[in-house]
C-alpha positions as semicolon CSV with decimal commas, in nm:
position;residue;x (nm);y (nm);z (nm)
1;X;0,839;-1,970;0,096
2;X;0,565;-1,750;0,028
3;X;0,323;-1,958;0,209
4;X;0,552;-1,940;0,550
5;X;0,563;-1,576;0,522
6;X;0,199;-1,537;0,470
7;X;0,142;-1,792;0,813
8;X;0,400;-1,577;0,989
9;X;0,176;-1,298;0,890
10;X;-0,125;-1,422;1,099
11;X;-0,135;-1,198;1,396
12;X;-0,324;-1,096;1,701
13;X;-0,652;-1,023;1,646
14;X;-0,676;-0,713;1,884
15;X;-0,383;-0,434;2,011
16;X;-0,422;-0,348;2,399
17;X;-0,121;-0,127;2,437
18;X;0,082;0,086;2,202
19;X;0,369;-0,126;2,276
20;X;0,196;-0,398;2,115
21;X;0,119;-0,180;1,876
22;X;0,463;-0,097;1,797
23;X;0,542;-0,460;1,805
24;X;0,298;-0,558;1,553
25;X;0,397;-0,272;1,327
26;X;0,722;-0,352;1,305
27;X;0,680;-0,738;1,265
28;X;0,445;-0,696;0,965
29;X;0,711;-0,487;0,830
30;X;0,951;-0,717;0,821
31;X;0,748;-1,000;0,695
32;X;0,585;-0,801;0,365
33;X;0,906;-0,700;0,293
34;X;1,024;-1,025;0,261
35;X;0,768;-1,115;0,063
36;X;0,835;-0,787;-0,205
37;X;1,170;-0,910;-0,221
38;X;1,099;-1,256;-0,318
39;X;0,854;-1,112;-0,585
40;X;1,120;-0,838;-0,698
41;X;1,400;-1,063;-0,731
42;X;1,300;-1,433;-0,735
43;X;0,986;-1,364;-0,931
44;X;1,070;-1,086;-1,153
45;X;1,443;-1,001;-1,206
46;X;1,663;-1,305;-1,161
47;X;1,465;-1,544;-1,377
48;X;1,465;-1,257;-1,670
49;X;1,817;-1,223;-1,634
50;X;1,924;-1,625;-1,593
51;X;1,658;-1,766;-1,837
52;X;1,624;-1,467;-2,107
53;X;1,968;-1,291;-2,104
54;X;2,131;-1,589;-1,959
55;X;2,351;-1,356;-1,740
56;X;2,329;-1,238;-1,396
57;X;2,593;-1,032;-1,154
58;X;2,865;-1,214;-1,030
59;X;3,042;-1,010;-0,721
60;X;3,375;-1,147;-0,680
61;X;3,779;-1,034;-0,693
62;X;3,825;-1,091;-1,033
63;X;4,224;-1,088;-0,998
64;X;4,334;-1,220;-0,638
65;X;4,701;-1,200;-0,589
66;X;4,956;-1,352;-0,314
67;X;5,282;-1,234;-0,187
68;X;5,605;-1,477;-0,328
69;X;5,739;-1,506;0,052
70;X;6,048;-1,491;-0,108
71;X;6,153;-1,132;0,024
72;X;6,213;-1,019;-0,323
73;X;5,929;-0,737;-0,346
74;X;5,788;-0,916;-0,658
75;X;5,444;-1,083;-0,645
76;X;5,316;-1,336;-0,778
77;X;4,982;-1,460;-0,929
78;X;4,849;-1,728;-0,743
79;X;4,594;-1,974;-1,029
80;X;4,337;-2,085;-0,745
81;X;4,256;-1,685;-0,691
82;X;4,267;-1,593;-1,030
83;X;3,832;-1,581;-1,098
84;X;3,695;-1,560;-1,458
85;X;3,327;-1,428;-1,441
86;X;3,277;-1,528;-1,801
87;X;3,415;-1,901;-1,671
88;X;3,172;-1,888;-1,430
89;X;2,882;-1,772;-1,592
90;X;2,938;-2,007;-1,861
91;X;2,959;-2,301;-1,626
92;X;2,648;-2,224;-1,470
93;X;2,450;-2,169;-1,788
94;X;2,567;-2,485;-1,929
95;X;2,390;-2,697;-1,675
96;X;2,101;-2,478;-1,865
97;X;1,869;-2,585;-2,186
98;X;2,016;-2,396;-2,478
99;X;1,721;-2,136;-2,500
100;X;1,420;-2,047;-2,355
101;X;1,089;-1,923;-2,518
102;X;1,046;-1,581;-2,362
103;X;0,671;-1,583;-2,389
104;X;0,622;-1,924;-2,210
105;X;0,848;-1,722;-1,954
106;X;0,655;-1,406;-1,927
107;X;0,288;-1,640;-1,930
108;X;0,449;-1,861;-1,650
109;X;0,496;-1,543;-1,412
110;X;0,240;-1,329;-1,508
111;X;0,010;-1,675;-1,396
112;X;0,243;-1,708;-1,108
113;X;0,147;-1,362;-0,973
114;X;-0,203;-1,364;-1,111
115;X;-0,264;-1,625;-0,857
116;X;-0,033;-1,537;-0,560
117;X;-0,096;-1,107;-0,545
118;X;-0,496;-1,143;-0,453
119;X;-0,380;-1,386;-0,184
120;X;-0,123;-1,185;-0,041
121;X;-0,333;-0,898;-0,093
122;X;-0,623;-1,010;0,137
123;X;-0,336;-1,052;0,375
124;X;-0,212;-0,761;0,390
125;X;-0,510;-0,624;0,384
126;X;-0,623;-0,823;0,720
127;X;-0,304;-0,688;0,872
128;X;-0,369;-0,352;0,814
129;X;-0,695;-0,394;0,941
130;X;-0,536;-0,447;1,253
131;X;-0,329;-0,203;1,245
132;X;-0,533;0,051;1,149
133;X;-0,716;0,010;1,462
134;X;-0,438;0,168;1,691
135;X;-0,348;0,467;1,523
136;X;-0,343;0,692;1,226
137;X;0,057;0,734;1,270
138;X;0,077;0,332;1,260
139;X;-0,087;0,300;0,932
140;X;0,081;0,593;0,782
141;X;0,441;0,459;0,906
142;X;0,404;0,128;0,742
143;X;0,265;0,269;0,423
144;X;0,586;0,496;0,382
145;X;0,776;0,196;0,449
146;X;0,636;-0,033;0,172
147;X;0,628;0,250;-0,041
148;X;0,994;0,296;-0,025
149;X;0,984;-0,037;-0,077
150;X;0,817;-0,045;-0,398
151;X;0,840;0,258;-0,591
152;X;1,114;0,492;-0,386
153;X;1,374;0,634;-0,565
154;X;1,608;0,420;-0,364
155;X;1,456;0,067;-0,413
156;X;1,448;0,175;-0,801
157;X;1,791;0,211;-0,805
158;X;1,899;-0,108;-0,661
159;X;1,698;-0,318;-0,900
160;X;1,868;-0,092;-1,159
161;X;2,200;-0,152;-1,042
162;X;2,265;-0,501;-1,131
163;X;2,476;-0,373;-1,435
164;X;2,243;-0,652;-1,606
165;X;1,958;-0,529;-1,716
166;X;1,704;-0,207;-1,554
167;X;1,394;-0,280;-1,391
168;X;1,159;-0,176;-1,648
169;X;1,331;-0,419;-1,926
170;X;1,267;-0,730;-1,675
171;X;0,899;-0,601;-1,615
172;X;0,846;-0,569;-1,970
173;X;1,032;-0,940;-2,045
174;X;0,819;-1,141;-1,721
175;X;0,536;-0,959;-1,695
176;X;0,237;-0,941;-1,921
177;X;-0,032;-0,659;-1,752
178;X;-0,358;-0,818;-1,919
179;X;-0,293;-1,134;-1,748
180;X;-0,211;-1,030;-1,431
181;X;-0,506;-0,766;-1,436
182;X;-0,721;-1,064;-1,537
183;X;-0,675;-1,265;-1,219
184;X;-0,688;-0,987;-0,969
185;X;-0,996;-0,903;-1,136
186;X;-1,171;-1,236;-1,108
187;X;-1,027;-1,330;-0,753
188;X;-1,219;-0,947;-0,650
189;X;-1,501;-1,071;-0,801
190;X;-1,472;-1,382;-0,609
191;X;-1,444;-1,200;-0,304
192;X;-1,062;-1,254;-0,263
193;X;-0,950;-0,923;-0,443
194;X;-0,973;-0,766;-0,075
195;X;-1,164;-0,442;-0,169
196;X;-1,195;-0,482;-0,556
197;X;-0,799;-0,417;-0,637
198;X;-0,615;-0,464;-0,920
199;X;-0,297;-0,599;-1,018
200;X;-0,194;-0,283;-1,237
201;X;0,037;0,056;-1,074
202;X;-0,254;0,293;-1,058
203;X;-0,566;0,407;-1,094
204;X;-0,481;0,551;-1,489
205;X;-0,387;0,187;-1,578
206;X;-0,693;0,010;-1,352
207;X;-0,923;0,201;-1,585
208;X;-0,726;0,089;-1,930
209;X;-0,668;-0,244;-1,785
210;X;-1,075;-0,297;-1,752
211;X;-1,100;-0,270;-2,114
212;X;-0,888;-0,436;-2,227
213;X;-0,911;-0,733;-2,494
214;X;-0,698;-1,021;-2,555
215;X;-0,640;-0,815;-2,925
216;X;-0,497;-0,543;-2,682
217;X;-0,168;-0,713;-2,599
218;X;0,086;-0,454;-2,714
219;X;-0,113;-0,174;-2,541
220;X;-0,112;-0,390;-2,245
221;X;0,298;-0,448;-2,206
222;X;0,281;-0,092;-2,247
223;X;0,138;-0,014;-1,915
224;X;0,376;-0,001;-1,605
225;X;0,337;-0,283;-1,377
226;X;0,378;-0,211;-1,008
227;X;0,421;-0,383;-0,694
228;X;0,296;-0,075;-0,490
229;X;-0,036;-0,083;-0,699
230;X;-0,045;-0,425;-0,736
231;X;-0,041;-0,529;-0,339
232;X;-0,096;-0,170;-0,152
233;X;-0,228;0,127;-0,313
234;X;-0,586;0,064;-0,306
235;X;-0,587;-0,104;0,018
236;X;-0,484;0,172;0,172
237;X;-0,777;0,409;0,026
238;X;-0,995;0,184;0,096
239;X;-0,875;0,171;0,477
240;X;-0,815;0,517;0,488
241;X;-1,173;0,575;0,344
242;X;-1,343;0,302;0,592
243;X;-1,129;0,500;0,892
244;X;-1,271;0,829;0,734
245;X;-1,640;0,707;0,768
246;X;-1,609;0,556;1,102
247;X;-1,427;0,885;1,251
248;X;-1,764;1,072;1,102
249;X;-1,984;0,858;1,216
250;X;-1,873;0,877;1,570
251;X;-1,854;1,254;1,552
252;X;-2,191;1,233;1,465
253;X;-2,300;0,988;1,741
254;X;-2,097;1,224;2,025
255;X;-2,278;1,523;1,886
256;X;-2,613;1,388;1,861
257;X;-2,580;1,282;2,223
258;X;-2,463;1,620;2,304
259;X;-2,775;1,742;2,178
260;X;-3,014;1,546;2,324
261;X;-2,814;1,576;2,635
262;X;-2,905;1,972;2,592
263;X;-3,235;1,951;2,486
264;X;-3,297;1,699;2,817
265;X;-3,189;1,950;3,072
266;X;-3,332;2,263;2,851
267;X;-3,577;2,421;3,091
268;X;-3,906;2,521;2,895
269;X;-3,908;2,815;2,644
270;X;-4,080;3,092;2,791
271;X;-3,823;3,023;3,064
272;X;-3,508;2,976;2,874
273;X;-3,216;3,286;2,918
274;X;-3,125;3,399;2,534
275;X;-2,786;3,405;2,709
276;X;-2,771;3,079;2,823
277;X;-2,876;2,926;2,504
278;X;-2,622;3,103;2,230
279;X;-2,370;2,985;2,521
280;X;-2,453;2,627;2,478
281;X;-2,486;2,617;2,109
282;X;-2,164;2,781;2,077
283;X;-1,989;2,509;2,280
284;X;-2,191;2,235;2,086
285;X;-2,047;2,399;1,732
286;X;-1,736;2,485;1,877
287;X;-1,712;2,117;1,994
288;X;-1,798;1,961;1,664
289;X;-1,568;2,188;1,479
290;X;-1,281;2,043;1,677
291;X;-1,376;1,668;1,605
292;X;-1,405;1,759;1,247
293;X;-1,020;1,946;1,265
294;X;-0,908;1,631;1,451
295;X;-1,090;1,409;1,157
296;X;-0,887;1,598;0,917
297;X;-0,532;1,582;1,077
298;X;-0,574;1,225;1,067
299;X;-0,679;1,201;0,751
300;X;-0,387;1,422;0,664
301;X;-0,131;1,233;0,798
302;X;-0,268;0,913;0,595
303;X;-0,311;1,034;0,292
304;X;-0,093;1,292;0,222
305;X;0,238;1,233;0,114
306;X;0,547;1,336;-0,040
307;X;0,520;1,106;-0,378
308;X;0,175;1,203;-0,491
309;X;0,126;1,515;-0,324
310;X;-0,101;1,716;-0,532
311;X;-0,300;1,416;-0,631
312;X;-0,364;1,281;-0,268
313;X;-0,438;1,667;-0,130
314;X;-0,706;1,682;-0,468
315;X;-0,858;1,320;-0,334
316;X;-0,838;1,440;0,016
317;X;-1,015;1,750;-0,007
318;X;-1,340;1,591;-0,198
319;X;-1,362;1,320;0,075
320;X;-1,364;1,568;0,343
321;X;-1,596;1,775;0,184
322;X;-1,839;1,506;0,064
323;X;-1,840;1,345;0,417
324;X;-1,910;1,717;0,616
325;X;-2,168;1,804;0,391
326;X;-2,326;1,467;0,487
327;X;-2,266;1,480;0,833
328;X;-2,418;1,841;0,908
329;X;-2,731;1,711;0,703
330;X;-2,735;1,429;0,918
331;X;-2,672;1,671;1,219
332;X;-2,953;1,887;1,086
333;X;-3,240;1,613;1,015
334;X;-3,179;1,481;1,378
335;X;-3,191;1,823;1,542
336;X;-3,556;1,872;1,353
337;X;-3,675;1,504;1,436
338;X;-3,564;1,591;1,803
339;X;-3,742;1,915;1,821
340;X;-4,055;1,751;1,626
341;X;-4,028;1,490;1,907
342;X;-3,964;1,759;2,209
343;X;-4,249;1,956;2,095
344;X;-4,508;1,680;2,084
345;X;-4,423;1,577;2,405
346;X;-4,497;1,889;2,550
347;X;-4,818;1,946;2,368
């Protein structure tokens, strides 16, 4: 099943219009969120609660009554309605094996999604690529989505409300961190890790995770596995920082051609009006300061958000900062080399 969805992922390997766009969006949606559900519930949940509680939820009218028909008011109860969920559930789990060794469990699943998350990762990761070449909004649309998908407060309390068991006890029963950190790990060192992510929730537990020995095991179960870290999180900082760099990069380019533009048409300097000159540097800076506002509106709208606020503003605010300061050096050294080059010419 998870190999269908993945195929079904394969899309177009350019957007022309933004109603393909939207298209495309909203397609990938749909697909990776069949594929979180399959890992939530088939994966995760339903196998702790059949195979290590041996119970799961059973929604049915415990107590179905008929009318007599005889016109007497009274009613009566009717056997074939009457539904036992303790019946039930026993007759199920007697098809079962008497008992199953949790820890051959939780090693079967952690392996399971050791091996599947890098592969779905580099998918999704391909995807977003994709995406990620339309627009900022796109990318930031379908990361709220699988977010809420993930870790919202609503998807939280769904898995919580199976009257079963909570979320956290299955992740602590099926899923053993060290493991799954151990094959993310090796499939990004393999070049399948798309971008060098892990398997753990965030970057706190990344850091613990790559120290971690096999004589580490309690500290590991103690870490909070999540599917948001797991298959998203650091694919989207690493596309938002590759989108970051390439919107620099081409401020740079349009500014540099700007200035040789300028410098082209510059008549020579005991000719040149002071005038005219502050009036054409000021639109030049006044230019590049609104590429650099338009950089950071973008950049904004990607990586800010509601959940992690203060963190993503902090992370935010040192990218932007790192990646001016490098493009007015840039800037700088290529205004000198073109007035080194200018001036030789003349001479």
């Amino acid at each position: 099943l998870l190999n269908n969805l993945l195929n079904r992922l394969t899309l177009p390997s350019s957007i022309s219009t933004a109603a393909d766009a939207v298209s495309v969006t909203n397609a990938a949606e749909r697909i990776l969120s069949k594929i979180v559900l399959i890992l939530q519930y088939d994966v995760i949940l339903y196998p702790y609660m059949i195979f290590v509680l041996r119970k799961f939820p059973i929604h049915v009218d415990v107590a179905g009554k008929t009318g007599s028909g005889s016109g007497n008011g009274h009613q009566h109860t009717n056997p074939k309605t009457i539904v036992n969920k303790d019946q039930i559930l026993h007759s199920i789990m007697s098809t079962l094996p008497p008992q199953f060794d949790g820890a051959v469990l939780q090693s079967k699943s952690s392996r399971f999604l050791a091996a599947h998350l890098p592969l779905i990762r580099t998918k999704v990761k391909t995807v977003l690529q994709i995406i990620a070449g339309t627009t900022a909004s796109k990318l930031g649309q379908i990361r709220q989505s699988l977010y809420d998908k993930t870790d919202g407060v609503e998807c939280m309390k769904e898995l919580d409300g199976s009257g079963v068991c909570t979320w956290e006890e299955a992740l602590a029963g099926m899923v053993d961190v060290r493991v799954v950190t151990h094959g993310t790990f090796a499939s990004a060192g393999d070049g399948g890790g798309g971008g060098g992510t892990s398997g753990v929730a965030d970057t706190h537990d990344t850091r613990s995770a790559a120290n971690a020995t096999p004589s580490s095991s309690s500290s590991s179960s103690s870490r909070r596995f999540s599917l948001w870290g797991a298959l998203f999180s650091n694919t989207f900082s690493s596309l938002v920082h590759s989108l970051l760099t390439s919107s620099f990069h081409s401020v740079h380019s349009r500014v540099v051609s700007t200035l040789r533009t300028s410098l082209a048409r510059a008549p020579p300097a005991d000719c040149m009006l002071p005038h005219e000159a502050h009036r054409n540097a000021l639109r030049i800076a006044t230019d590049l300061d609104a590429s650099l506002r338009r950089v950071s509106d973008d950049a904004h709208e990607l990586l800010v958000h509601a959940e992690e606020r203060e963190e993503s503003e902090r992370r935010l605010r040192q990218s932007l900062y790192v990646q001016t300061c490098e493009i007015m050096g840039r800037l700088l050294n290529e205004l000198r080399r073109m007035l080194l080059v200018a001036g030789g010419t003349k001479e």
